[in-house]
């Protein structure tokens, strides 16, 4: 289990895994009043959380499939990227892709956060890349079946 330092400036419980092997920690809206999302509207929803991820880790803010299926609510910039050196408040950029208003209430679980390892890379400029079976084929070039 990875230890992550957190400052909770809000009034919600810390994010938690819904089940034993959940990959994502559910993030709750930390609001003084509900946010109404009209169709196609977006809003940056605060969580009250500030975290310090260890070096070599990022966090991804992903939609909850239930909100997407039932209400057309998703994370506009999914997967949102939380950098290890970010110390600001974690926020969730929700968008309403339904034809109905959606109300985000205080304490609602609006998204999930997956913590993952990443590598920083350096580029080595070369004149030719190694040959592969795929070559430059892409965008469906291997067919459908
Ligand atoms: O869904 C998100 C995405 C980002 N962030 C915070 C953490 C992240 O480390 C920072 C910057 O995010 P990003 O790199 O995606 O935004 P940018 O538009 O590239 O801004 P910047 O120039 O600040 O990197 O904003 C969030 O709180 N929620
Ligand atoms: Mg950036």
Short mmCIF file of C-alpha atoms and ligand atoms in Angstrom, two decimals:
data_model
loop_
_atom_site.label_atom_id
_atom_site.label_comp_id
_atom_site.label_asym_id
_atom_site.label_seq_id
_atom_site.Cartn_x
_atom_site.Cartn_y
_atom_site.Cartn_z
CA UNK A 1 0.00 0.00 0.00
CA UNK A 2 1.42 3.36 -1.07
CA UNK A 3 1.34 6.19 1.51
CA UNK A 4 0.12 9.55 0.25
CA UNK A 5 0.17 12.71 2.34
CA UNK A 6 -3.11 14.61 2.18
CA UNK A 7 -4.43 17.91 3.49
CA UNK A 8 -8.20 17.94 3.66
CA UNK A 9 -9.43 21.54 3.64
CA UNK A 10 -12.99 20.42 3.06
CA UNK A 11 -15.60 18.66 5.14
CA UNK A 12 -15.82 15.33 3.31
CA UNK A 13 -14.30 12.01 4.37
CA UNK A 14 -11.08 11.07 2.61
CA UNK A 15 -11.45 9.27 -0.73
CA UNK A 16 -11.93 5.55 -0.25
CA UNK A 17 -11.96 2.36 -2.29
CA UNK A 18 -15.57 1.15 -2.64
CA UNK A 19 -14.51 -2.52 -2.62
CA UNK A 20 -11.51 -4.60 -1.62
CA UNK A 21 -9.86 -4.54 -5.05
CA UNK A 22 -11.20 -1.31 -6.53
CA UNK A 23 -8.60 0.46 -8.66
CA UNK A 24 -10.13 3.88 -8.13
CA UNK A 25 -10.71 5.95 -5.02
CA UNK A 26 -14.06 7.67 -5.21
CA UNK A 27 -13.80 11.47 -5.07
CA UNK A 28 -16.57 13.48 -3.39
CA UNK A 29 -17.74 16.96 -4.25
CA UNK A 30 -16.97 19.42 -1.45
CA UNK A 31 -19.58 22.15 -1.87
CA UNK A 32 -21.23 24.90 0.14
CA UNK A 33 -24.14 24.82 -2.29
CA UNK A 34 -25.17 22.46 -5.10
CA UNK A 35 -23.94 23.03 -8.64
CA UNK A 36 -26.48 22.82 -11.45
CA UNK A 37 -25.10 21.57 -14.75
CA UNK A 38 -27.34 22.43 -17.66
CA UNK A 39 -27.05 20.38 -20.86
CA UNK A 40 -23.53 20.70 -22.34
CA UNK A 41 -22.39 22.82 -19.41
CA UNK A 42 -19.15 22.07 -17.59
CA UNK A 43 -17.97 22.93 -14.09
CA UNK A 44 -14.80 22.55 -12.07
CA UNK A 45 -15.95 20.77 -8.94
CA UNK A 46 -13.81 21.15 -5.80
CA UNK A 47 -12.92 18.21 -3.56
CA UNK A 48 -11.21 20.04 -0.70
CA UNK A 49 -8.21 17.74 -1.08
CA UNK A 50 -4.55 18.57 -1.56
CA UNK A 51 -2.14 15.67 -2.00
CA UNK A 52 1.58 15.05 -2.35
CA UNK A 53 2.19 12.05 -4.58
CA UNK A 54 5.57 10.34 -4.26
CA UNK A 55 8.11 10.90 -7.02
CA UNK A 56 7.32 8.66 -9.99
CA UNK A 57 3.57 8.57 -9.37
CA UNK A 58 0.66 10.39 -10.98
CA UNK A 59 -3.06 10.28 -10.29
CA UNK A 60 -5.70 9.97 -12.97
CA UNK A 61 -9.16 11.46 -12.52
CA UNK A 62 -11.62 9.24 -14.32
CA UNK A 63 -15.41 9.25 -14.77
CA UNK A 64 -17.77 6.98 -12.86
CA UNK A 65 -19.56 4.76 -15.35
CA UNK A 66 -22.84 4.87 -13.43
CA UNK A 67 -23.05 8.67 -13.70
CA UNK A 68 -22.16 8.46 -17.39
CA UNK A 69 -24.74 5.78 -18.17
CA UNK A 70 -27.61 7.12 -16.09
CA UNK A 71 -27.05 10.87 -16.39
CA UNK A 72 -24.59 11.56 -19.23
CA UNK A 73 -22.12 13.02 -16.72
CA UNK A 74 -18.45 12.50 -17.43
CA UNK A 75 -15.03 14.03 -16.82
CA UNK A 76 -14.37 16.34 -19.75
CA UNK A 77 -10.58 16.00 -19.66
CA UNK A 78 -10.54 12.33 -18.81
CA UNK A 79 -8.23 11.03 -17.64
CA UNK A 80 -7.35 14.18 -15.73
CA UNK A 81 -3.70 14.22 -14.74
CA UNK A 82 -2.59 15.08 -11.20
CA UNK A 83 1.14 15.74 -11.22
CA UNK A 84 3.30 14.63 -8.31
CA UNK A 85 4.41 18.22 -7.71
CA UNK A 86 0.88 19.71 -7.68
CA UNK A 87 -0.10 21.11 -4.31
CA UNK A 88 -3.31 22.87 -5.26
CA UNK A 89 -6.81 21.57 -4.64
CA UNK A 90 -7.86 18.51 -6.59
CA UNK A 91 -10.74 19.48 -8.84
CA UNK A 92 -12.95 17.48 -11.17
CA UNK A 93 -14.01 18.92 -14.52
CA UNK A 94 -17.49 17.52 -15.03
CA UNK A 95 -19.58 17.96 -18.17
CA UNK A 96 -23.21 17.20 -18.76
CA UNK A 97 -23.78 15.35 -22.04
CA UNK A 98 -27.47 14.71 -21.38
CA UNK A 99 -30.50 16.78 -22.32
CA UNK A 100 -31.47 17.27 -18.68
CA UNK A 101 -30.10 19.43 -15.90
CA UNK A 102 -27.90 17.56 -13.44
CA UNK A 103 -27.44 18.70 -9.85
CA UNK A 104 -24.11 17.99 -8.17
CA UNK A 105 -24.76 17.78 -4.44
CA UNK A 106 -22.32 18.17 -1.58
CA UNK A 107 -20.71 14.83 -0.76
CA UNK A 108 -21.67 13.17 -4.01
CA UNK A 109 -19.14 10.73 -5.46
CA UNK A 110 -18.45 12.41 -8.77
CA UNK A 111 -15.35 10.69 -10.13
CA UNK A 112 -12.63 8.24 -9.22
CA UNK A 113 -8.90 8.64 -8.87
CA UNK A 114 -6.41 5.98 -9.90
CA UNK A 115 -2.83 6.35 -8.69
CA UNK A 116 -0.28 5.00 -11.15
CA UNK A 117 3.45 4.90 -11.78
CA UNK A 118 4.85 6.82 -14.68
CA UNK A 119 8.25 7.25 -16.32
CA UNK A 120 9.75 10.45 -17.56
CA UNK A 121 11.58 10.00 -20.85
CA UNK A 122 14.36 11.67 -22.72
CA UNK A 123 14.47 11.81 -26.51
CA UNK A 124 17.30 10.42 -28.59
CA UNK A 125 17.11 11.85 -32.11
CA UNK A 126 17.96 9.28 -34.81
CA UNK A 127 17.60 9.33 -38.62
CA UNK A 128 15.80 5.96 -39.00
CA UNK A 129 13.62 3.87 -36.68
CA UNK A 130 13.77 0.06 -36.53
CA UNK A 131 11.42 -1.80 -38.88
CA UNK A 132 8.30 -3.53 -37.56
CA UNK A 133 5.51 -5.72 -38.94
CA UNK A 134 3.02 -2.86 -38.47
CA UNK A 135 5.18 -0.20 -39.99
CA UNK A 136 3.14 2.95 -40.55
CA UNK A 137 -0.22 1.12 -40.58
CA UNK A 138 -2.82 2.33 -38.13
CA UNK A 139 -6.35 3.58 -37.74
CA UNK A 140 -7.92 0.19 -38.44
CA UNK A 141 -5.45 -1.11 -40.99
CA UNK A 142 -5.51 -4.61 -39.42
CA UNK A 143 -9.22 -4.90 -40.26
CA UNK A 144 -12.32 -5.50 -38.16
CA UNK A 145 -12.55 -9.29 -37.67
O1 LIG B 1 -8.69 16.98 -13.60
C1 LIG B 1 -7.75 17.64 -13.15
C2 LIG B 1 -6.60 17.94 -13.91
C3 LIG B 1 -5.60 18.68 -13.34
N1 LIG B 1 -5.69 19.12 -12.05
C4 LIG B 1 -4.60 19.85 -11.45
C5 LIG B 1 -3.47 18.89 -11.07
C6 LIG B 1 -2.49 19.01 -12.17
O2 LIG B 1 -1.19 18.70 -11.74
C7 LIG B 1 -2.67 20.45 -12.58
C8 LIG B 1 -2.33 20.74 -14.00
O3 LIG B 1 -3.09 19.90 -14.84
P1 LIG B 1 -2.77 19.78 -16.39
O4 LIG B 1 -1.31 19.56 -16.60
O5 LIG B 1 -3.71 18.77 -16.94
O6 LIG B 1 -3.23 21.20 -16.91
P2 LIG B 1 -2.53 22.22 -17.89
O7 LIG B 1 -3.62 22.84 -18.66
O8 LIG B 1 -1.42 21.57 -18.65
O9 LIG B 1 -2.00 23.28 -16.86
P3 LIG B 1 -0.51 23.51 -16.31
O10 LIG B 1 0.11 24.42 -17.30
O11 LIG B 1 -0.71 24.11 -14.96
O12 LIG B 1 0.17 22.15 -16.24
O13 LIG B 1 -4.05 20.74 -12.38
C9 LIG B 1 -6.82 18.82 -11.29
O14 LIG B 1 -6.93 19.20 -10.14
N2 LIG B 1 -7.81 18.11 -11.87
MG1 LIG B 2 0.23 20.58 -17.67
#
